[in-house]
């Protein structure tokens, strides 16, 4: 193996290309977006990731990594293009299809093709292999085909690409072996060989496991609301059991993985996946649950002012994709009786179609702060200013991340909503 062609230069493809280049391989990165290609060829990057600017600058300057808009002849092709969902929640594998078709003109005998994009079960067998077969290849015999899913955490991608265990699912044993060799050259974690469909399912089940467990915690929050129980106390005590680990409730599940991947399984086995579907429904219902309680808090106030704190789908990141916090803000803002303000120190103005306010501006004259992301900034709010500037210093914390010290600050948590009463002026 000497030359690697990485197709799709986003959060996964770009660091992967950089790491192979740093390891000494000749790498060409391919993207349909000409701006991405030009930026990379100038030694710069278009995304944020710790350590990536330095790595890319180094390997581009050394001539080990370059970018192009079409695939070039190589020994290994790594496909890392997006796999979003359609509006009907079925997977859109069009990008994988077009990336595969794009490499056909330069494919040669004994090349290895690895799909890293997250894909529905049987995509390698039923979608990718037939494209190669239709072009006259015999996948698994004269070219090798495998799926190697990604499980990196944004912010730690360069570390985890090397240290995580990799699952390599081949269309046959020979393919798994050939693709595993590619990763063994750079990975210090285990590289485990399996079948393509097992690799596809293992990736999807990792995120589905988390989605279902969060749904259980969210359901507990709703039950607790009805029964007058504090879900956080329940979770703390139940988790004293050595084999129990109940997650924490929140305003919903977002991002492009947890909120998407379970649907890839559902689409292929609708009748057999009621639990996964139910988990999705529960998690999707949480924004309405939050809104109901905000409404309950402010229903006696004539012109209520609500400060939404946090728009991202989790804490300490800048990503608002599929964010339930964004949904909550937008739905609250539709209610003409409410004045709704948004504050998020991690989100830039150009990411959202409405104004973002600073902390002091957002709380000035507000009746309630609704915390929707557990950013570090929200774990230590300046309570003196809250008391001074808010009309009523009431916090509804849906992430259970803020503990007030000042007794004048009134706090409500999402797992303990039974005693929420309208704010009286
Ligand atoms: N980002 C993550 O943390 C993460 C984690 C695990 C798995 N994944 C999966 O990895 C895959 C890629 O995700 P990402 O976050 O890197 O996506 P991304 O949107 O950041 O980047 C994808 C890139 O592919 C390019 N592209 C689209 N079609 C192309 C084509 N036909 N040829 C060449 N380039 C093309 C786009 O222009 C874009 O630059 C997805 O399937 C995703 O679900 C992502």
Short mmCIF file of N, CA and C and ligand atoms in Angstrom, two decimals, residues 7-13 30-33 36 46-47 80-83 95 98-99 116-118 150-152 154 157 203 256-257 261 321, ligand 1:
data_model
loop_
_atom_site.label_atom_id
_atom_site.label_comp_id
_atom_site.label_asym_id
_atom_site.label_seq_id
_atom_site.Cartn_x
_atom_site.Cartn_y
_atom_site.Cartn_z
N UNK A 7 -12.17 10.05 0.07
CA UNK A 7 -13.25 10.76 -0.63
C UNK A 7 -14.23 11.34 0.39
N UNK A 8 -14.34 12.67 0.41
CA UNK A 8 -15.15 13.37 1.41
C UNK A 8 -14.22 13.92 2.48
N UNK A 9 -14.05 15.26 2.49
CA UNK A 9 -13.05 15.86 3.40
C UNK A 9 -13.74 16.66 4.50
N UNK A 10 -14.62 16.01 5.25
CA UNK A 10 -15.28 16.67 6.37
C UNK A 10 -14.64 16.30 7.68
N UNK A 11 -15.46 16.26 8.74
CA UNK A 11 -14.96 16.00 10.09
C UNK A 11 -14.25 14.65 10.21
N UNK A 12 -14.63 13.70 9.36
CA UNK A 12 -14.00 12.38 9.41
C UNK A 12 -12.90 12.26 8.36
N UNK A 13 -13.22 12.60 7.10
CA UNK A 13 -12.27 12.37 6.01
C UNK A 13 -11.00 13.20 6.13
N UNK A 30 -10.27 13.98 -1.72
CA UNK A 30 -11.20 14.38 -2.78
C UNK A 30 -12.47 14.95 -2.17
N UNK A 31 -12.91 16.08 -2.71
CA UNK A 31 -14.20 16.62 -2.26
C UNK A 31 -14.89 17.28 -3.45
N UNK A 32 -16.22 17.18 -3.47
CA UNK A 32 -16.97 17.81 -4.55
C UNK A 32 -17.06 19.32 -4.35
N UNK A 33 -16.74 19.76 -3.14
CA UNK A 33 -16.79 21.18 -2.83
C UNK A 33 -15.44 21.82 -3.17
N UNK A 36 -13.47 23.62 -0.45
CA UNK A 36 -12.76 22.72 0.47
C UNK A 36 -11.42 22.31 -0.14
N UNK A 46 -11.24 24.01 6.67
CA UNK A 46 -12.52 24.72 6.72
C UNK A 46 -13.37 24.28 7.92
N UNK A 47 -12.83 23.41 8.76
CA UNK A 47 -13.61 22.95 9.93
C UNK A 47 -12.76 23.17 11.18
N UNK A 80 -15.73 8.76 2.98
CA UNK A 80 -16.22 9.39 4.23
C UNK A 80 -17.16 10.55 3.87
N UNK A 81 -18.18 10.23 3.10
CA UNK A 81 -19.15 11.25 2.67
C UNK A 81 -20.38 11.22 3.59
N UNK A 82 -21.21 12.25 3.57
CA UNK A 82 -22.35 12.29 4.50
C UNK A 82 -23.41 11.23 4.20
N UNK A 83 -24.11 10.82 5.26
CA UNK A 83 -25.27 9.92 5.10
C UNK A 83 -26.40 10.47 5.96
N UNK A 95 -24.88 9.95 -1.50
CA UNK A 95 -23.49 10.43 -1.54
C UNK A 95 -22.52 9.25 -1.60
N UNK A 98 -22.66 8.02 -5.18
CA UNK A 98 -21.93 8.82 -6.17
C UNK A 98 -20.43 8.77 -5.93
N UNK A 99 -20.01 8.68 -4.65
CA UNK A 99 -18.56 8.57 -4.37
C UNK A 99 -18.02 7.26 -4.94
N UNK A 116 -16.30 4.40 5.25
CA UNK A 116 -16.31 4.78 6.68
C UNK A 116 -17.62 5.47 7.06
N UNK A 117 -18.35 5.97 6.07
CA UNK A 117 -19.63 6.62 6.37
C UNK A 117 -20.53 5.66 7.13
N UNK A 118 -21.33 6.20 8.04
CA UNK A 118 -22.31 5.39 8.76
C UNK A 118 -23.42 5.01 7.77
N UNK A 150 -16.83 4.82 11.95
CA UNK A 150 -16.10 5.77 12.81
C UNK A 150 -16.82 5.92 14.13
N UNK A 151 -16.07 6.08 15.21
CA UNK A 151 -16.71 6.32 16.50
C UNK A 151 -15.94 7.38 17.27
N UNK A 152 -15.39 8.36 16.54
CA UNK A 152 -14.58 9.39 17.20
C UNK A 152 -15.44 10.46 17.86
N UNK A 154 -15.85 14.42 18.55
CA UNK A 154 -15.33 15.72 18.13
C UNK A 154 -14.54 16.38 19.26
N UNK A 157 -10.67 13.95 17.90
CA UNK A 157 -10.64 13.09 16.71
C UNK A 157 -9.24 12.57 16.42
N UNK A 203 -21.98 -0.40 14.65
CA UNK A 203 -21.95 1.07 14.72
C UNK A 203 -23.33 1.63 15.07
N UNK A 256 -25.93 14.73 14.66
CA UNK A 256 -26.12 14.01 13.41
C UNK A 256 -25.89 12.51 13.58
N UNK A 257 -25.70 12.03 14.82
CA UNK A 257 -25.48 10.58 15.03
C UNK A 257 -26.62 9.96 15.83
N UNK A 261 -28.95 7.78 13.50
CA UNK A 261 -28.57 6.39 13.24
C UNK A 261 -29.65 5.35 13.58
N UNK A 321 -26.66 21.23 14.83
CA UNK A 321 -27.39 20.32 13.92
C UNK A 321 -28.36 19.44 14.71
N1 LIG B 1 -18.54 13.79 12.40
C1 LIG B 1 -18.57 12.80 13.28
O1 LIG B 1 -18.29 13.00 14.46
C2 LIG B 1 -18.90 11.39 12.82
C3 LIG B 1 -18.72 10.34 13.73
C4 LIG B 1 -18.98 9.04 13.30
C5 LIG B 1 -19.44 8.81 12.01
N2 LIG B 1 -19.64 9.85 11.14
C6 LIG B 1 -20.12 9.55 9.79
O2 LIG B 1 -19.07 9.82 8.85
C7 LIG B 1 -19.64 10.26 7.60
C8 LIG B 1 -19.03 11.61 7.23
O3 LIG B 1 -19.38 12.54 8.24
P1 LIG B 1 -18.68 13.96 8.37
O4 LIG B 1 -19.12 14.51 9.69
O5 LIG B 1 -17.24 13.85 8.06
O6 LIG B 1 -19.41 14.74 7.16
P2 LIG B 1 -19.12 16.22 6.65
O7 LIG B 1 -20.41 16.76 6.20
O8 LIG B 1 -18.31 16.98 7.66
O9 LIG B 1 -18.15 16.02 5.39
C9 LIG B 1 -18.47 15.29 4.27
C10 LIG B 1 -17.74 15.86 3.05
O10 LIG B 1 -18.03 15.01 1.94
C11 LIG B 1 -18.13 15.84 0.78
N3 LIG B 1 -18.84 15.08 -0.25
C12 LIG B 1 -20.17 14.84 -0.40
N4 LIG B 1 -20.39 14.05 -1.47
C13 LIG B 1 -19.19 13.77 -2.01
C14 LIG B 1 -18.76 13.02 -3.12
N5 LIG B 1 -19.64 12.33 -3.87
N6 LIG B 1 -17.45 12.99 -3.42
C15 LIG B 1 -16.55 13.67 -2.67
N7 LIG B 1 -16.90 14.39 -1.58
C16 LIG B 1 -18.20 14.44 -1.25
C17 LIG B 1 -18.83 17.08 1.27
O11 LIG B 1 -18.60 18.18 0.42
C18 LIG B 1 -18.18 17.27 2.66
O12 LIG B 1 -17.05 18.11 2.59
C19 LIG B 1 -21.14 10.29 7.83
O13 LIG B 1 -21.70 9.08 7.38
C20 LIG B 1 -21.28 10.41 9.33
O14 LIG B 1 -22.50 9.89 9.79
C21 LIG B 1 -19.37 11.14 11.52
#
